[in-house]
Amino acid sequence: IVRKKKPIWRAGGFYPTYEGKTWSYFHESSIWPNSLIFHCDHRVTQDIIEKASKHQDVDKLEFKVHDSARIWPFFAESLDLSPFSRCETLTEVRIDDVYGPIDLKPLSFIKTLNITYNHGTLLEGIEYEDGNTEYFQNRVVFPESDHLETVVVHGGVEHDRKTLAEYPRLRELTIEYLKDTDLSWLSGSKSLEILKLLHTLPDNTILPELISLKELLVGFSLRPRTRSRGGKSLKTLDLSPLSVSKGLEEVRIYNQKIEDIDLSPLALCKNLKSLLIAGCALTSVDVSPLSRVPLESLTLSSNRMHSIILPELPQLKDLGLNRNSFQRIDLSFISDSKNLTALGVENNQLIELDLSPLSGLSNLRYLDLRNNRFEVLDLSPLKGIDGLHIDLNKNKHLKEVDVTPLLDEPDSVVISARWMKLIASEEKKDCFESTGSRRKLKYMKRKIEWY
């Protein structure tokens, strides 16, 4: 990517032209404000680097393979990026596929570095007839920089790990397809605040001790799935190294095969506000060690949990226990969570649920009870909660629900309950048919039966 105030390349058919000359190995992908993106069909040559480096306003440089089907060892080439040492405006470098040794020392002024190895990962394990596997041993020499703040690196890329840990301003590190089980070499970093371990991770991965860590993400992808997918996944994860991260604010663990996890090391993280463990194989979890932690968001969705121990969490705002195997959940712990705004227990196997602990939670705005096995459900504890949306859809065993307690102030409640009969006392009919209620209670108005 060569960012300029005005585009300097123009596409001309399949092959674009630059200064009247045809570059047969490039085509223009897209043009964004102050940037131009080019993808390389075969390889980047030193001649191309020399020409691109003449543009003094370059602030982002990207090498990206366009046609992944054309990947062969003879396309690998050692690149000399020293011509870009004159581009003092260059702040970000991204190399999407590393096929040879790269020396980034000349780029000592960059702030963001992204080194990935996507297509090489797809070819891992392949042995050529001559037995040569050196093609995948890609050595990257990181720049000696006091400015580097963000690094994304593929686990298959060979690099000096000690150098990476010693960057004084390194704030965010992402490691994709981790190969090493021991990350203790990273413990020397005193500035790292965000650590992301993405995609496949070897089992028994040892987390580093990071005193400045604020956010940890361990996941097969950037978002949780219902279940973990293929590849290597963690079966165990020791959180004890996090006990030194006093400023830790967020922990996210996605799509692993973890069956059991000890949360007690997080009890020392007095600033922890968000905990998410989703898409794993947990059958039960004990959250009681976090009773004195100011958790505001707790999500334990898409696991296999049938039991849970929850302490009182007075600061809690968002609780997600959806997509598990619960038949019963005791919500008594939540009665003092006056800041609670959303509670999700959808897609479980709940037979009954006592909602009385929710009485008086005036900030509650969304209650998701979809797709369970309720036969009886008492909504009376929800009386007087303004602006509440209750979702009762897909409860096939729940034949009817009495909504009489919710009709005192009909403008303040929305109930989604398709294919379900809602009943209410005749005494509330006049209040229900007020002008304001016709819009907000549209699902109720069509199905309600008076008694």
CSV table of C-alpha atoms in Angstrom, one decimal:
chain,number,residue,atom,x,y,z
A,1,ILE,CA,0.0,0.0,0.0
A,2,VAL,CA,1.4,3.3,-1.0
A,3,ARG,CA,-0.5,6.2,0.6
A,4,LYS,CA,-0.4,9.5,-1.1
A,5,LYS,CA,-2.6,12.5,-1.2
A,6,LYS,CA,-3.5,11.6,-4.7
A,7,PRO,CA,-3.4,8.2,-6.4
A,8,ILE,CA,-0.2,7.7,-8.4
A,9,TRP,CA,-1.2,4.4,-10.1
A,10,ARG,CA,-4.0,3.8,-12.6
A,11,ALA,CA,-5.3,0.5,-13.7
A,12,GLY,CA,-5.1,-0.2,-17.4
A,13,GLY,CA,-6.8,-3.4,-18.3
A,14,PHE,CA,-5.3,-6.5,-16.6
A,15,TYR,CA,-1.9,-4.8,-16.3
A,16,PRO,CA,-1.7,-1.3,-14.8
A,17,THR,CA,0.9,1.1,-16.0
A,18,TYR,CA,3.3,3.3,-14.0
A,19,GLU,CA,5.1,6.2,-15.8
A,20,GLY,CA,4.3,4.6,-19.1
A,21,LYS,CA,5.8,1.2,-18.2
A,22,THR,CA,3.9,-2.0,-17.8
A,23,TRP,CA,4.3,-3.9,-14.5
A,24,SER,CA,3.1,-7.4,-15.5
A,25,TYR,CA,3.2,-8.8,-11.9
A,26,PHE,CA,0.9,-6.2,-10.4
A,27,HIS,CA,-2.8,-5.3,-10.6
A,28,GLU,CA,-4.7,-2.7,-8.7
A,29,SER,CA,-7.1,-4.0,-6.1
A,30,SER,CA,-8.8,-0.9,-4.8
A,31,ILE,CA,-8.3,2.8,-4.1
A,32,TRP,CA,-9.0,4.4,-0.8
A,33,PRO,CA,-8.5,7.9,0.4
A,34,ASN,CA,-4.8,8.6,0.7
A,35,SER,CA,-3.9,5.0,-0.2
A,36,LEU,CA,-3.4,2.7,-3.1
A,37,ILE,CA,-3.5,-1.1,-2.7
A,38,PHE,CA,-1.6,-3.5,-5.0
A,39,HIS,CA,-1.5,-7.3,-4.8
A,40,CYS,CA,1.5,-9.3,-6.2
A,41,ASP,CA,0.6,-12.2,-8.4
A,42,HIS,CA,4.1,-13.8,-8.2
A,43,ARG,CA,6.7,-11.9,-6.2
A,44,VAL,CA,8.0,-8.5,-5.2
A,45,THR,CA,11.3,-7.7,-6.9
A,46,GLN,CA,14.0,-5.4,-5.6
A,47,ASP,CA,13.4,-3.1,-8.6
A,48,ILE,CA,9.8,-2.5,-7.4
A,49,ILE,CA,11.0,-1.7,-3.9
A,50,GLU,CA,13.5,0.8,-5.3
A,51,LYS,CA,10.8,2.6,-7.3
A,52,ALA,CA,8.2,2.6,-4.6
A,53,SER,CA,10.6,4.0,-2.0
A,54,LYS,CA,11.1,7.2,-4.0
A,55,HIS,CA,7.7,8.4,-2.8
A,56,GLN,CA,8.5,10.4,0.3
A,57,ASP,CA,4.9,10.5,1.5
A,58,VAL,CA,4.5,6.7,2.0
A,59,ASP,CA,3.1,6.0,5.4
A,60,LYS,CA,1.9,2.3,5.0
A,61,LEU,CA,3.7,-0.4,3.1
A,62,GLU,CA,2.0,-3.8,2.3
A,63,PHE,CA,3.1,-6.9,0.4
A,64,LYS,CA,0.2,-9.2,-0.3
A,65,VAL,CA,0.0,-12.3,-2.5
A,66,HIS,CA,-3.0,-12.2,-4.8
A,67,ASP,CA,-3.2,-15.7,-6.2
A,68,SER,CA,-2.7,-18.3,-3.5
A,69,ALA,CA,-2.6,-21.1,-6.1
A,70,ARG,CA,0.7,-19.8,-7.4
A,71,ILE,CA,2.9,-20.6,-4.4
A,72,TRP,CA,6.1,-22.3,-5.1
A,73,PRO,CA,9.5,-22.2,-3.4
A,74,PHE,CA,11.3,-20.5,-6.3
A,75,PHE,CA,9.1,-17.5,-5.8
A,76,ALA,CA,10.9,-16.9,-2.5
A,77,GLU,CA,13.3,-14.0,-2.5
A,78,SER,CA,15.3,-12.1,0.1
A,79,LEU,CA,14.0,-8.5,0.1
A,80,ASP,CA,16.2,-5.5,1.0
A,81,LEU,CA,13.9,-2.9,2.5
A,82,SER,CA,16.7,-0.4,3.2
A,83,PRO,CA,15.5,2.0,0.4
A,84,PHE,CA,12.5,2.8,2.6
A,85,SER,CA,14.8,4.0,5.4
A,86,ARG,CA,14.5,7.4,3.7
A,87,CYS,CA,10.7,7.4,4.1
A,88,GLU,CA,10.4,9.0,7.5
A,89,THR,CA,6.6,9.2,7.2
A,90,LEU,CA,6.3,5.4,7.0
A,91,THR,CA,4.6,4.2,10.2
A,92,GLU,CA,3.1,0.8,9.3
A,93,VAL,CA,4.5,-2.3,7.4
A,94,ARG,CA,2.5,-5.4,6.6
A,95,ILE,CA,3.9,-8.5,4.9
A,96,ASP,CA,1.1,-11.0,4.4
A,97,ASP,CA,3.2,-14.0,3.3
A,98,VAL,CA,6.8,-14.4,4.2
A,99,TYR,CA,8.7,-16.7,1.9
A,100,GLY,CA,12.3,-15.8,2.6
A,101,PRO,CA,14.5,-13.9,5.1
A,102,ILE,CA,13.6,-10.3,5.7
A,103,ASP,CA,15.7,-7.7,7.5
A,104,LEU,CA,13.5,-4.9,8.9
A,105,LYS,CA,16.4,-3.2,10.8
A,106,PRO,CA,16.3,-0.2,8.4
A,107,LEU,CA,12.7,0.5,9.4
A,108,SER,CA,13.5,1.6,12.9
A,109,PHE,CA,10.9,4.4,12.9
A,110,ILE,CA,7.8,2.3,12.2
A,111,LYS,CA,5.0,2.0,14.9
A,112,THR,CA,3.0,-1.0,13.5
A,113,LEU,CA,4.4,-4.2,12.1
A,114,ASN,CA,2.3,-7.1,10.8
A,115,ILE,CA,4.2,-10.3,9.7
A,116,THR,CA,1.9,-13.2,8.7
A,117,TYR,CA,2.4,-16.5,7.0
A,118,ASN,CA,-1.0,-17.6,5.9
A,119,HIS,CA,-0.4,-19.6,2.8
A,120,GLY,CA,2.7,-21.2,4.3
A,121,THR,CA,0.5,-22.5,7.1
A,122,LEU,CA,-1.7,-24.2,4.5
A,123,LEU,CA,1.3,-26.0,3.1
A,124,GLU,CA,2.8,-27.2,6.5
A,125,GLY,CA,3.8,-30.8,6.5
A,126,ILE,CA,4.5,-31.0,2.8
A,127,GLU,CA,7.8,-32.6,1.9
A,128,TYR,CA,9.2,-32.1,-1.6
A,129,GLU,CA,10.9,-34.9,-3.5
A,130,ASP,CA,14.3,-33.6,-2.6
A,131,GLY,CA,13.4,-33.5,1.1
A,132,ASN,CA,13.9,-29.8,1.2
A,133,THR,CA,11.8,-28.0,3.9
A,134,GLU,CA,14.0,-25.0,4.2
A,135,TYR,CA,11.5,-23.0,2.3
A,136,PHE,CA,9.3,-22.7,5.4
A,137,GLN,CA,12.2,-21.6,7.7
A,138,ASN,CA,11.6,-17.9,7.3
A,139,ARG,CA,13.9,-15.7,9.3
A,140,VAL,CA,12.7,-12.1,10.1
A,141,VAL,CA,15.0,-9.6,11.7
A,142,PHE,CA,12.9,-7.1,13.6
A,143,PRO,CA,13.9,-3.5,13.6
A,144,GLU,CA,15.7,-2.0,16.6
A,145,SER,CA,13.1,0.6,17.3
A,146,ASP,CA,12.0,2.7,20.2
A,147,HIS,CA,8.8,3.6,18.4
A,148,LEU,CA,7.2,0.2,17.7
A,149,GLU,CA,3.8,0.0,19.4
A,150,THR,CA,1.8,-2.8,17.6
A,151,VAL,CA,3.1,-6.1,16.3
A,152,VAL,CA,1.3,-9.0,14.6
A,153,VAL,CA,3.4,-12.0,13.9
A,154,HIS,CA,2.8,-15.6,12.7
A,155,GLY,CA,4.0,-18.4,15.0
A,156,GLY,CA,5.7,-20.0,12.0
A,157,VAL,CA,7.9,-17.0,11.4
A,158,GLU,CA,11.4,-17.4,12.9
A,159,HIS,CA,12.4,-14.3,14.8
A,160,ASP,CA,14.5,-13.1,17.8
A,161,ARG,CA,11.9,-13.4,20.6
A,162,LYS,CA,14.1,-11.5,23.0
A,163,THR,CA,14.2,-8.5,20.8
A,164,LEU,CA,10.4,-8.5,20.6
A,165,ALA,CA,10.1,-8.5,24.4
A,166,GLU,CA,12.5,-5.6,24.8
A,167,TYR,CA,10.6,-3.0,22.8
A,168,PRO,CA,10.1,-0.2,25.3
A,169,ARG,CA,6.8,1.1,23.8
A,170,LEU,CA,5.3,-2.2,22.6
A,171,ARG,CA,1.6,-1.9,23.6
A,172,GLU,CA,-0.1,-4.6,21.6
A,173,LEU,CA,1.1,-8.0,20.5
A,174,THR,CA,-0.8,-10.6,18.4
A,175,ILE,CA,0.7,-14.0,17.8
A,176,GLU,CA,-1.2,-16.2,15.2
A,177,TYR,CA,-0.8,-20.0,15.0
A,178,LEU,CA,1.4,-20.2,18.1
A,179,LYS,CA,4.1,-22.9,17.9
A,180,ASP,CA,5.7,-22.6,21.3
A,181,THR,CA,4.0,-23.8,24.5
A,182,ASP,CA,6.1,-21.6,26.7
A,183,LEU,CA,5.6,-17.8,26.4
A,184,SER,CA,7.6,-16.9,29.5
A,185,TRP,CA,10.2,-15.2,27.3
A,186,LEU,CA,7.7,-12.4,26.9
A,187,SER,CA,7.6,-11.8,30.7
A,188,GLY,CA,10.3,-9.2,30.3
A,189,SER,CA,8.0,-6.8,28.6
A,190,LYS,CA,7.0,-4.0,30.9
A,191,SER,CA,4.9,-2.0,28.4
A,192,LEU,CA,2.7,-4.7,26.8
A,193,GLU,CA,-1.0,-4.0,27.6
A,194,ILE,CA,-2.8,-6.2,25.0
A,195,LEU,CA,-1.9,-9.8,24.2
A,196,LYS,CA,-3.8,-11.8,21.6
A,197,LEU,CA,-3.1,-15.5,20.9
A,198,LEU,CA,-5.2,-16.3,17.8
A,199,HIS,CA,-6.1,-19.5,15.9
A,200,THR,CA,-4.5,-22.8,16.8
A,201,LEU,CA,-2.6,-23.0,20.0
A,202,PRO,CA,-0.7,-26.0,21.4
A,203,ASP,CA,-2.1,-27.6,24.6
A,204,ASN,CA,-0.5,-26.7,27.9
A,205,THR,CA,0.5,-23.2,26.6
A,206,ILE,CA,2.2,-21.3,29.4
A,207,LEU,CA,1.1,-17.7,29.6
A,208,PRO,CA,3.7,-15.0,30.4
A,209,GLU,CA,3.7,-12.8,33.5
A,210,LEU,CA,3.0,-9.3,32.3
A,211,ILE,CA,2.8,-6.6,34.9
A,212,SER,CA,1.2,-4.0,32.5
A,213,LEU,CA,-1.3,-6.3,30.8
A,214,LYS,CA,-4.8,-4.9,30.5
A,215,GLU,CA,-6.4,-7.2,27.9
A,216,LEU,CA,-5.9,-10.9,27.1
A,217,LEU,CA,-7.5,-12.7,24.2
A,218,VAL,CA,-7.0,-16.5,23.6
A,219,GLY,CA,-9.1,-17.7,20.7
A,220,PHE,CA,-9.4,-19.6,17.5
A,221,SER,CA,-10.8,-16.5,15.9
A,222,LEU,CA,-11.7,-13.0,16.8
A,223,ARG,CA,-15.3,-13.9,17.7
A,224,PRO,CA,-16.8,-16.9,19.5
A,225,ARG,CA,-18.4,-19.8,17.7
A,226,THR,CA,-20.9,-22.3,19.0
A,227,ARG,CA,-18.1,-25.0,19.2
A,228,SER,CA,-14.4,-25.0,18.6
A,229,ARG,CA,-13.3,-26.1,15.1
A,230,GLY,CA,-10.5,-28.4,14.1
A,231,GLY,CA,-6.8,-27.7,14.5
A,232,LYS,CA,-4.9,-27.7,17.7
A,233,SER,CA,-6.9,-26.4,20.6
A,234,LEU,CA,-6.1,-25.8,24.3
A,235,LYS,CA,-7.5,-28.5,26.7
A,236,THR,CA,-6.0,-26.8,29.7
A,237,LEU,CA,-5.1,-23.2,30.5
A,238,ASP,CA,-3.3,-22.1,33.6
A,239,LEU,CA,-4.3,-18.5,34.5
A,240,SER,CA,-1.9,-18.2,37.5
A,241,PRO,CA,0.6,-16.0,35.5
A,242,LEU,CA,-2.2,-13.4,35.3
A,243,SER,CA,-2.1,-12.8,39.1
A,244,VAL,CA,0.8,-10.3,38.6
A,245,SER,CA,-1.3,-8.3,36.1
A,246,LYS,CA,-2.9,-6.0,38.7
A,247,GLY,CA,-4.3,-3.7,36.0
A,248,LEU,CA,-6.0,-6.5,34.0
A,249,GLU,CA,-9.4,-5.3,32.7
A,250,GLU,CA,-10.5,-7.9,30.2
A,251,VAL,CA,-10.1,-11.6,29.5
A,252,ARG,CA,-11.5,-13.4,26.5
A,253,ILE,CA,-11.1,-17.1,25.8
A,254,TYR,CA,-12.8,-18.3,22.5
A,255,ASN,CA,-13.3,-21.7,20.8
A,256,GLN,CA,-11.0,-24.0,22.7
A,257,LYS,CA,-11.4,-27.5,24.1
A,258,ILE,CA,-11.0,-26.4,27.7
A,259,GLU,CA,-13.1,-28.6,30.0
A,260,ASP,CA,-12.1,-27.1,33.3
A,261,ILE,CA,-10.6,-23.8,34.3
A,262,ASP,CA,-9.5,-22.3,37.7
A,263,LEU,CA,-10.5,-18.6,37.9
A,264,SER,CA,-8.9,-18.0,41.4
A,265,PRO,CA,-5.8,-16.3,39.9
A,266,LEU,CA,-8.1,-13.6,38.7
A,267,ALA,CA,-9.1,-12.7,42.2
A,268,LEU,CA,-6.0,-10.5,42.5
A,269,CYS,CA,-7.0,-8.5,39.4
A,270,LYS,CA,-8.9,-5.7,41.1
A,271,ASN,CA,-9.6,-3.9,37.9
A,272,LEU,CA,-11.1,-6.8,36.0
A,273,LYS,CA,-14.3,-5.7,34.4
A,274,SER,CA,-15.0,-8.2,31.6
A,275,LEU,CA,-14.6,-12.0,31.5
A,276,LEU,CA,-15.7,-14.1,28.5
A,277,ILE,CA,-15.2,-17.8,28.1
A,278,ALA,CA,-17.2,-19.0,25.0
A,279,GLY,CA,-17.2,-21.9,22.6
A,280,CYS,CA,-15.3,-24.1,24.9
A,281,ALA,CA,-16.1,-27.5,26.5
A,282,LEU,CA,-16.8,-26.4,30.1
A,283,THR,CA,-19.4,-28.5,31.9
A,284,SER,CA,-19.2,-26.5,35.2
A,285,VAL,CA,-17.4,-23.4,36.5
A,286,ASP,CA,-16.9,-21.8,39.9
A,287,VAL,CA,-17.0,-18.0,39.7
A,288,SER,CA,-17.0,-17.5,43.4
A,289,PRO,CA,-13.3,-16.5,43.6
A,290,LEU,CA,-14.3,-13.3,41.8
A,291,SER,CA,-16.7,-12.1,44.4
A,292,ARG,CA,-14.5,-9.0,45.2
A,293,VAL,CA,-13.7,-8.3,41.6
A,294,PRO,CA,-15.7,-5.4,40.0
A,295,LEU,CA,-17.0,-7.5,37.1
A,296,GLU,CA,-19.3,-5.6,34.8
A,297,SER,CA,-19.7,-8.2,32.0
A,298,LEU,CA,-19.7,-11.9,32.5
A,299,THR,CA,-20.2,-14.2,29.4
A,300,LEU,CA,-20.0,-18.0,29.7
A,301,SER,CA,-21.9,-18.8,26.5
A,302,SER,CA,-21.7,-21.7,24.0
A,303,ASN,CA,-20.2,-24.2,26.4
A,304,ARG,CA,-21.7,-27.4,27.8
A,305,MET,CA,-22.4,-26.2,31.3
A,306,HIS,CA,-25.0,-27.8,33.4
A,307,SER,CA,-23.9,-26.3,36.7
A,308,ILE,CA,-22.4,-23.0,37.9
A,309,ILE,CA,-21.4,-21.3,41.1
A,310,LEU,CA,-21.9,-17.6,41.0
A,311,PRO,CA,-21.2,-15.1,43.8
A,312,GLU,CA,-22.8,-11.7,44.4
A,313,LEU,CA,-21.5,-9.3,41.7
A,314,PRO,CA,-22.9,-5.9,42.6
A,315,GLN,CA,-21.2,-4.1,39.6
A,316,LEU,CA,-22.5,-6.6,37.0
A,317,LYS,CA,-24.2,-5.0,34.0
A,318,ASP,CA,-24.3,-7.8,31.5
A,319,LEU,CA,-24.7,-11.6,32.1
A,320,GLY,CA,-24.7,-14.2,29.4
A,321,LEU,CA,-25.3,-17.9,30.1
A,322,ASN,CA,-26.8,-18.7,26.8
A,323,ARG,CA,-26.2,-21.8,24.6
A,324,ASN,CA,-25.4,-24.2,27.4
A,325,SER,CA,-27.1,-27.3,29.0
A,326,PHE,CA,-28.7,-25.7,32.1
A,327,GLN,CA,-31.9,-27.2,33.4
A,328,ARG,CA,-32.0,-24.9,36.4
A,329,ILE,CA,-30.2,-21.7,37.3
A,330,ASP,CA,-30.4,-20.1,40.7
A,331,LEU,CA,-30.5,-16.3,40.1
A,332,SER,CA,-30.4,-15.3,43.8
A,333,PHE,CA,-26.9,-14.0,43.5
A,334,ILE,CA,-28.1,-11.3,41.1
A,335,SER,CA,-30.6,-9.6,43.5
A,336,ASP,CA,-28.0,-7.0,44.5
A,337,SER,CA,-26.8,-6.3,40.9
A,338,LYS,CA,-28.6,-3.0,40.7
A,339,ASN,CA,-26.8,-2.0,37.5
A,340,LEU,CA,-27.8,-5.1,35.5
A,341,THR,CA,-29.1,-4.2,32.1
A,342,ALA,CA,-29.1,-7.5,30.2
A,343,LEU,CA,-29.6,-11.1,31.1
A,344,GLY,CA,-29.4,-13.9,28.5
A,345,VAL,CA,-30.2,-17.5,29.3
A,346,GLU,CA,-31.6,-18.4,25.9
A,347,ASN,CA,-30.9,-21.7,24.1
A,348,ASN,CA,-30.6,-23.8,27.2
A,349,GLN,CA,-32.8,-26.7,28.6
A,350,LEU,CA,-34.4,-24.7,31.4
A,351,ILE,CA,-37.5,-26.4,32.9
A,352,GLU,CA,-38.1,-23.7,35.4
A,353,LEU,CA,-36.7,-20.3,36.4
A,354,ASP,CA,-37.4,-18.2,39.4
A,355,LEU,CA,-37.4,-14.6,38.4
A,356,SER,CA,-38.0,-13.1,41.9
A,357,PRO,CA,-34.3,-12.1,42.3
A,358,LEU,CA,-34.9,-9.7,39.4
A,359,SER,CA,-37.6,-7.8,41.3
A,360,GLY,CA,-36.5,-4.2,41.8
A,361,LEU,CA,-33.7,-4.2,39.2
A,362,SER,CA,-34.8,-1.0,37.6
A,363,ASN,CA,-32.0,-0.8,35.1
A,364,LEU,CA,-32.8,-4.2,33.5
A,365,ARG,CA,-33.7,-3.6,29.8
A,366,TYR,CA,-33.4,-6.9,28.1
A,367,LEU,CA,-34.3,-10.4,29.3
A,368,ASP,CA,-33.7,-13.2,26.8
A,369,LEU,CA,-35.5,-16.5,27.6
A,370,ARG,CA,-35.8,-17.9,24.1
A,371,ASN,CA,-35.6,-21.6,23.2
A,372,ASN,CA,-36.0,-23.4,26.6
A,373,ARG,CA,-38.3,-26.0,28.0
A,374,PHE,CA,-40.4,-23.9,30.3
A,375,GLU,CA,-43.9,-25.3,31.1
A,376,VAL,CA,-44.7,-22.6,33.6
A,377,LEU,CA,-43.2,-19.1,33.9
A,378,ASP,CA,-44.2,-16.4,36.4
A,379,LEU,CA,-43.5,-12.9,35.2
A,380,SER,CA,-44.9,-11.1,38.2
A,381,PRO,CA,-41.5,-10.3,39.7
A,382,LEU,CA,-40.9,-8.1,36.7
A,383,LYS,CA,-43.7,-5.7,37.6
A,384,GLY,CA,-42.6,-2.1,37.6
A,385,ILE,CA,-39.4,-2.4,35.6
A,386,ASP,CA,-39.6,0.3,33.0
A,387,GLY,CA,-38.4,-0.1,29.4
A,388,LEU,CA,-38.0,-3.9,29.7
A,389,HIS,CA,-37.9,-6.2,26.6
A,390,ILE,CA,-38.7,-9.8,27.3
A,391,ASP,CA,-38.1,-12.4,24.6
A,392,LEU,CA,-40.1,-15.6,25.0
A,393,ASN,CA,-39.8,-16.9,21.4
A,394,LYS,CA,-39.3,-20.6,20.6
A,395,ASN,CA,-40.5,-21.9,24.0
A,396,LYS,CA,-42.5,-24.8,22.5
A,397,HIS,CA,-43.6,-26.2,25.9
A,398,LEU,CA,-44.8,-22.9,27.3
A,399,LYS,CA,-48.4,-22.9,26.2
A,400,GLU,CA,-49.5,-19.6,27.9
A,401,VAL,CA,-48.1,-16.8,30.0
A,402,ASP,CA,-50.0,-14.5,32.3
A,403,VAL,CA,-48.9,-10.9,31.6
A,404,THR,CA,-51.3,-9.2,33.9
A,405,PRO,CA,-48.6,-7.9,36.3
A,406,LEU,CA,-46.9,-6.2,33.3
A,407,LEU,CA,-49.9,-4.2,32.2
A,408,ASP,CA,-50.0,-1.5,34.9
A,409,GLU,CA,-47.7,0.6,32.7
A,410,PRO,CA,-48.1,-1.0,29.3
A,411,ASP,CA,-45.9,1.5,27.5
A,412,SER,CA,-42.9,0.4,29.5
A,413,VAL,CA,-42.7,-3.3,28.4
A,414,VAL,CA,-42.2,-5.2,25.1
A,415,ILE,CA,-42.8,-8.9,24.9
A,416,SER,CA,-41.8,-10.9,21.9
A,417,ALA,CA,-43.8,-14.2,22.1
A,418,ARG,CA,-44.7,-15.5,18.7
A,419,TRP,CA,-46.8,-18.7,18.6
A,420,MET,CA,-47.7,-18.3,22.2
A,421,LYS,CA,-50.9,-17.5,24.0
A,422,LEU,CA,-50.7,-14.5,26.4
A,423,ILE,CA,-53.4,-14.1,29.0
A,424,ALA,CA,-54.3,-11.2,31.2
A,425,SER,CA,-57.0,-10.0,33.6
A,426,GLU,CA,-60.0,-8.2,32.1
A,427,GLU,CA,-59.4,-5.4,34.6
A,428,LYS,CA,-56.2,-4.4,32.7
A,429,LYS,CA,-57.9,-4.2,29.3
A,430,ASP,CA,-58.6,-0.5,29.2
A,431,CYS,CA,-55.0,0.3,30.2
A,432,PHE,CA,-53.7,-2.1,27.6
A,433,GLU,CA,-55.7,-0.6,24.8
A,434,SER,CA,-54.3,2.9,25.4
A,435,THR,CA,-52.8,4.7,22.4
A,436,GLY,CA,-49.2,4.2,23.4
A,437,SER,CA,-49.5,0.5,24.1
A,438,ARG,CA,-50.7,-0.4,20.6
A,439,ARG,CA,-47.2,0.2,19.1
A,440,LYS,CA,-45.0,-1.3,21.8
A,441,LEU,CA,-47.1,-4.3,22.6
A,442,LYS,CA,-47.9,-5.3,19.0
A,443,TYR,CA,-47.0,-9.0,19.7
A,444,MET,CA,-49.2,-9.0,22.8
A,445,LYS,CA,-52.1,-7.2,21.3
A,446,ARG,CA,-52.6,-9.8,18.6
A,447,LYS,CA,-52.6,-12.8,20.9
A,448,ILE,CA,-53.8,-11.7,24.3
A,449,GLU,CA,-56.8,-13.4,25.8
A,450,TRP,CA,-58.7,-11.8,28.7
A,451,TYR,CA,-60.1,-13.7,31.7
